[in-house]
Amino acid sequence: MESEEMLAGGLTEPRPATPEIQEIANKVKPQLEEKTKKTYEKFEAIIYRSQVVAGTNYYIKVSVQHLFGSKRFWISLDVMFSVIPT
């Protein structure tokens, strides 16, 4: 990830997702599928923001597709993960 000057605890500006960010999103996909009781055929990271505090928090906007259509939502990895619909 490219370094960016920012205030401690502040969020970066939204940036296009990289292969590294897609890899992070893929790690939480099974947990999300378990939590939502859905299987996502498409699970594509689109943009992300990061925040450096006691570690790095990632906020990743993901485009998904399952049996009932397509959706986009943010995956917040600041705890374990949380899903924030957009």
mmCIF file with all atom_site columns, C-alpha atoms in Angstrom, residues 9-72:
data_model
loop_
_atom_site.group_PDB
_atom_site.id
_atom_site.type_symbol
_atom_site.label_atom_id
_atom_site.label_alt_id
_atom_site.label_comp_id
_atom_site.label_asym_id
_atom_site.label_entity_id
_atom_site.label_seq_id
_atom_site.pdbx_PDB_ins_code
_atom_site.Cartn_x
_atom_site.Cartn_y
_atom_site.Cartn_z
_atom_site.occupancy
_atom_site.B_iso_or_equiv
_atom_site.pdbx_formal_charge
_atom_site.auth_seq_id
_atom_site.auth_comp_id
_atom_site.auth_asym_id
_atom_site.auth_atom_id
_atom_site.pdbx_PDB_model_num
ATOM 1  C CA . GLY A 1 9  ? -6.589  8.347   13.523 1.00 0.00 ? 9  GLY A CA 1
ATOM 2  C CA . GLY A 1 10 ? -7.806  10.062  10.365 1.00 0.00 ? 10 GLY A CA 1
ATOM 3  C CA . LEU A 1 11 ? -9.192  8.229   7.355  1.00 0.00 ? 11 LEU A CA 1
ATOM 4  C CA . THR A 1 12 ? -7.503  8.293   3.975  1.00 0.00 ? 12 THR A CA 1
ATOM 5  C CA . GLU A 1 13 ? -9.419  9.508   0.961  1.00 0.00 ? 13 GLU A CA 1
ATOM 6  C CA . PRO A 1 14 ? -11.212 6.722   -0.948 1.00 0.00 ? 14 PRO A CA 1
ATOM 7  C CA . ARG A 1 15 ? -8.829  4.928   -3.314 1.00 0.00 ? 15 ARG A CA 1
ATOM 8  C CA . PRO A 1 16 ? -9.298  2.237   -5.963 1.00 0.00 ? 16 PRO A CA 1
ATOM 9  C CA . ALA A 1 17 ? -9.001  -1.260  -4.501 1.00 0.00 ? 17 ALA A CA 1
ATOM 10 C CA . THR A 1 18 ? -5.723  -3.065  -5.128 1.00 0.00 ? 18 THR A CA 1
ATOM 11 C CA . PRO A 1 19 ? -5.058  -6.819  -5.298 1.00 0.00 ? 19 PRO A CA 1
ATOM 12 C CA . GLU A 1 20 ? -3.906  -6.597  -1.649 1.00 0.00 ? 20 GLU A CA 1
ATOM 13 C CA . ILE A 1 21 ? -7.244  -5.046  -0.634 1.00 0.00 ? 21 ILE A CA 1
ATOM 14 C CA . GLN A 1 22 ? -9.135  -7.743  -2.574 1.00 0.00 ? 22 GLN A CA 1
ATOM 15 C CA . GLU A 1 23 ? -7.160  -10.342 -0.626 1.00 0.00 ? 23 GLU A CA 1
ATOM 16 C CA . ILE A 1 24 ? -8.206  -8.729  2.663  1.00 0.00 ? 24 ILE A CA 1
ATOM 17 C CA . ALA A 1 25 ? -11.864 -8.678  1.555  1.00 0.00 ? 25 ALA A CA 1
ATOM 18 C CA . ASN A 1 26 ? -11.650 -12.338 0.505  1.00 0.00 ? 26 ASN A CA 1
ATOM 19 C CA . LYS A 1 27 ? -10.541 -13.272 4.025  1.00 0.00 ? 27 LYS A CA 1
ATOM 20 C CA . VAL A 1 28 ? -13.820 -12.049 5.536  1.00 0.00 ? 28 VAL A CA 1
ATOM 21 C CA . LYS A 1 29 ? -16.064 -13.386 2.751  1.00 0.00 ? 29 LYS A CA 1
ATOM 22 C CA . PRO A 1 30 ? -16.730 -16.767 4.475  1.00 0.00 ? 30 PRO A CA 1
ATOM 23 C CA . GLN A 1 31 ? -17.689 -15.001 7.708  1.00 0.00 ? 31 GLN A CA 1
ATOM 24 C CA . LEU A 1 32 ? -20.000 -12.654 5.818  1.00 0.00 ? 32 LEU A CA 1
ATOM 25 C CA . GLU A 1 33 ? -21.647 -15.561 3.998  1.00 0.00 ? 33 GLU A CA 1
ATOM 26 C CA . GLU A 1 34 ? -22.182 -17.332 7.304  1.00 0.00 ? 34 GLU A CA 1
ATOM 27 C CA . LYS A 1 35 ? -23.616 -14.213 8.932  1.00 0.00 ? 35 LYS A CA 1
ATOM 28 C CA . THR A 1 36 ? -25.967 -13.389 6.034  1.00 0.00 ? 36 THR A CA 1
ATOM 29 C CA . LYS A 1 37 ? -26.782 -17.025 5.153  1.00 0.00 ? 37 LYS A CA 1
ATOM 30 C CA . LYS A 1 38 ? -26.004 -16.236 1.480  1.00 0.00 ? 38 LYS A CA 1
ATOM 31 C CA . THR A 1 39 ? -23.354 -17.316 -0.996 1.00 0.00 ? 39 THR A CA 1
ATOM 32 C CA . TYR A 1 40 ? -21.750 -14.547 -3.036 1.00 0.00 ? 40 TYR A CA 1
ATOM 33 C CA . GLU A 1 41 ? -20.573 -15.584 -6.493 1.00 0.00 ? 41 GLU A CA 1
ATOM 34 C CA . LYS A 1 42 ? -19.185 -12.119 -7.185 1.00 0.00 ? 42 LYS A CA 1
ATOM 35 C CA . PHE A 1 43 ? -17.281 -10.442 -4.346 1.00 0.00 ? 43 PHE A CA 1
ATOM 36 C CA . GLU A 1 44 ? -15.259 -7.579  -5.817 1.00 0.00 ? 44 GLU A CA 1
ATOM 37 C CA . ALA A 1 45 ? -13.501 -4.876  -3.801 1.00 0.00 ? 45 ALA A CA 1
ATOM 38 C CA . ILE A 1 46 ? -14.078 -1.531  -5.531 1.00 0.00 ? 46 ILE A CA 1
ATOM 39 C CA . ILE A 1 47 ? -12.693 1.224   -3.322 1.00 0.00 ? 47 ILE A CA 1
ATOM 40 C CA . TYR A 1 48 ? -11.277 1.435   0.173  1.00 0.00 ? 48 TYR A CA 1
ATOM 41 C CA . ARG A 1 49 ? -10.215 3.784   2.929  1.00 0.00 ? 49 ARG A CA 1
ATOM 42 C CA . SER A 1 50 ? -7.790  3.031   5.715  1.00 0.00 ? 50 SER A CA 1
ATOM 43 C CA . GLN A 1 51 ? -7.227  4.407   9.191  1.00 0.00 ? 51 GLN A CA 1
ATOM 44 C CA . VAL A 1 52 ? -4.122  3.979   11.314 1.00 0.00 ? 52 VAL A CA 1
ATOM 45 C CA . VAL A 1 53 ? -4.832  3.791   15.042 1.00 0.00 ? 53 VAL A CA 1
ATOM 46 C CA . ALA A 1 54 ? -3.516  0.913   17.184 1.00 0.00 ? 54 ALA A CA 1
ATOM 47 C CA . GLY A 1 55 ? -3.136  -1.065  13.954 1.00 0.00 ? 55 GLY A CA 1
ATOM 48 C CA . THR A 1 56 ? -4.816  -0.409  10.615 1.00 0.00 ? 56 THR A CA 1
ATOM 49 C CA . ASN A 1 57 ? -8.558  -0.361  10.029 1.00 0.00 ? 57 ASN A CA 1
ATOM 50 C CA . TYR A 1 58 ? -9.835  -0.935  6.501  1.00 0.00 ? 58 TYR A CA 1
ATOM 51 C CA . TYR A 1 59 ? -13.167 0.194   5.104  1.00 0.00 ? 59 TYR A CA 1
ATOM 52 C CA . ILE A 1 60 ? -13.707 -1.632  1.818  1.00 0.00 ? 60 ILE A CA 1
ATOM 53 C CA . LYS A 1 61 ? -16.617 -1.096  -0.552 1.00 0.00 ? 61 LYS A CA 1
ATOM 54 C CA . VAL A 1 62 ? -17.484 -4.437  -2.134 1.00 0.00 ? 62 VAL A CA 1
ATOM 55 C CA . SER A 1 63 ? -19.750 -5.223  -5.059 1.00 0.00 ? 63 SER A CA 1
ATOM 56 C CA . VAL A 1 64 ? -21.475 -8.573  -4.597 1.00 0.00 ? 64 VAL A CA 1
ATOM 57 C CA . GLN A 1 65 ? -23.851 -10.751 -6.548 1.00 0.00 ? 65 GLN A CA 1
ATOM 58 C CA . HIS A 1 66 ? -25.915 -13.594 -5.193 1.00 0.00 ? 66 HIS A CA 1
ATOM 59 C CA . LEU A 1 67 ? -29.054 -15.390 -6.251 1.00 0.00 ? 67 LEU A CA 1
ATOM 60 C CA . PHE A 1 68 ? -31.289 -12.347 -5.802 1.00 0.00 ? 68 PHE A CA 1
ATOM 61 C CA . GLY A 1 69 ? -29.238 -9.713  -7.652 1.00 0.00 ? 69 GLY A CA 1
ATOM 62 C CA . SER A 1 70 ? -26.328 -7.366  -7.120 1.00 0.00 ? 70 SER A CA 1
ATOM 63 C CA . LYS A 1 71 ? -25.565 -5.081  -4.194 1.00 0.00 ? 71 LYS A CA 1
ATOM 64 C CA . ARG A 1 72 ? -22.756 -2.887  -2.984 1.00 0.00 ? 72 ARG A CA 1
#
